[in-house]
């Protein structure tokens, strides 16, 4: 939901285990998704609980799932 609010052109398509998949129209949009996901303040989402666990996002950009494996 955070990505959709900040980057409406990005489309979330699925969540599989520890991976989230988005359709991004450009590499710049992909980089913006990474910035947004790495900037989430989880304490506010998790009812003011500070788990103090780093949750870094790393992603790949490609024209197909084959390209990002």
mmCIF file of C-alpha atoms in Angstrom:
data_model
loop_
_atom_site.group_PDB
_atom_site.id
_atom_site.type_symbol
_atom_site.label_atom_id
_atom_site.label_comp_id
_atom_site.label_asym_id
_atom_site.label_seq_id
_atom_site.Cartn_x
_atom_site.Cartn_y
_atom_site.Cartn_z
ATOM 1 C CA UNK A 1 0.000 0.000 0.000
ATOM 2 C CA UNK A 2 2.871 2.384 0.741
ATOM 3 C CA UNK A 3 4.355 1.923 -2.727
ATOM 4 C CA UNK A 4 0.933 2.368 -4.397
ATOM 5 C CA UNK A 5 0.332 5.654 -2.561
ATOM 6 C CA UNK A 6 3.737 7.100 -3.416
ATOM 7 C CA UNK A 7 4.225 5.578 -6.887
ATOM 8 C CA UNK A 8 0.809 5.050 -8.511
ATOM 9 C CA UNK A 9 2.324 3.896 -11.816
ATOM 10 C CA UNK A 10 3.936 0.886 -10.070
ATOM 11 C CA UNK A 11 1.684 -2.163 -9.967
ATOM 12 C CA UNK A 12 1.992 -4.748 -7.221
ATOM 13 C CA UNK A 13 1.374 -8.173 -8.752
ATOM 14 C CA UNK A 14 2.235 -10.726 -6.058
ATOM 15 C CA UNK A 15 3.975 -11.575 -2.819
ATOM 16 C CA UNK A 16 5.772 -14.921 -2.721
ATOM 17 C CA UNK A 17 7.582 -15.995 0.455
ATOM 18 C CA UNK A 18 10.067 -13.175 1.057
ATOM 19 C CA UNK A 19 9.669 -11.509 -2.353
ATOM 20 C CA UNK A 20 7.320 -8.826 -3.624
ATOM 21 C CA UNK A 21 6.791 -8.447 -7.353
ATOM 22 C CA UNK A 22 5.896 -5.161 -9.027
ATOM 23 C CA UNK A 23 5.404 -4.061 -12.603
ATOM 24 C CA UNK A 24 7.432 -0.896 -13.087
ATOM 25 C CA UNK A 25 7.264 1.048 -16.360
ATOM 26 C CA UNK A 26 10.904 2.156 -16.177
ATOM 27 C CA UNK A 27 14.200 1.631 -14.388
ATOM 28 C CA UNK A 28 13.678 4.988 -12.648
ATOM 29 C CA UNK A 29 10.367 3.726 -11.261
ATOM 30 C CA UNK A 30 12.124 0.548 -10.081
ATOM 31 C CA UNK A 31 14.733 2.620 -8.259
ATOM 32 C CA UNK A 32 11.990 4.724 -6.676
ATOM 33 C CA UNK A 33 10.250 1.546 -5.429
ATOM 34 C CA UNK A 34 13.518 0.523 -3.760
ATOM 35 C CA UNK A 35 13.860 3.924 -2.116
ATOM 36 C CA UNK A 36 10.267 3.823 -0.803
ATOM 37 C CA UNK A 37 10.607 0.278 0.559
ATOM 38 C CA UNK A 38 13.897 1.121 2.277
ATOM 39 C CA UNK A 39 12.327 4.254 3.817
ATOM 40 C CA UNK A 40 9.320 2.627 5.505
ATOM 41 C CA UNK A 41 9.074 3.477 9.197
ATOM 42 C CA UNK A 42 7.887 0.103 10.469
ATOM 43 C CA UNK A 43 7.376 1.327 14.018
ATOM 44 C CA UNK A 44 4.329 3.272 12.865
ATOM 45 C CA UNK A 45 2.949 0.267 10.996
ATOM 46 C CA UNK A 46 3.603 -2.184 13.834
ATOM 47 C CA UNK A 47 1.573 -0.354 16.523
ATOM 48 C CA UNK A 48 4.555 1.633 17.863
ATOM 49 C CA UNK A 49 6.694 -1.486 18.393
ATOM 50 C CA UNK A 50 10.337 -0.905 17.493
ATOM 51 C CA UNK A 51 11.664 -4.340 16.582
ATOM 52 C CA UNK A 52 15.094 -2.869 15.762
ATOM 53 C CA UNK A 53 15.516 -5.369 12.921
ATOM 54 C CA UNK A 54 16.905 -4.093 9.630
ATOM 55 C CA UNK A 55 14.620 -4.977 6.717
ATOM 56 C CA UNK A 56 16.610 -3.869 3.669
ATOM 57 C CA UNK A 57 15.046 -4.075 0.228
ATOM 58 C CA UNK A 58 17.073 -5.219 -2.728
ATOM 59 C CA UNK A 59 15.612 -5.710 -6.146
ATOM 60 C CA UNK A 60 16.272 -6.517 -9.744
ATOM 61 C CA UNK A 61 14.849 -4.982 -12.893
ATOM 62 C CA UNK A 62 14.139 -6.915 -16.081
ATOM 63 C CA UNK A 63 11.676 -7.346 -18.891
ATOM 64 C CA UNK A 64 10.677 -10.849 -17.709
ATOM 65 C CA UNK A 65 11.013 -13.123 -14.675
ATOM 66 C CA UNK A 66 13.814 -14.900 -16.557
ATOM 67 C CA UNK A 67 15.768 -11.634 -16.729
ATOM 68 C CA UNK A 68 15.675 -11.112 -12.958
ATOM 69 C CA UNK A 69 16.670 -14.609 -11.822
#
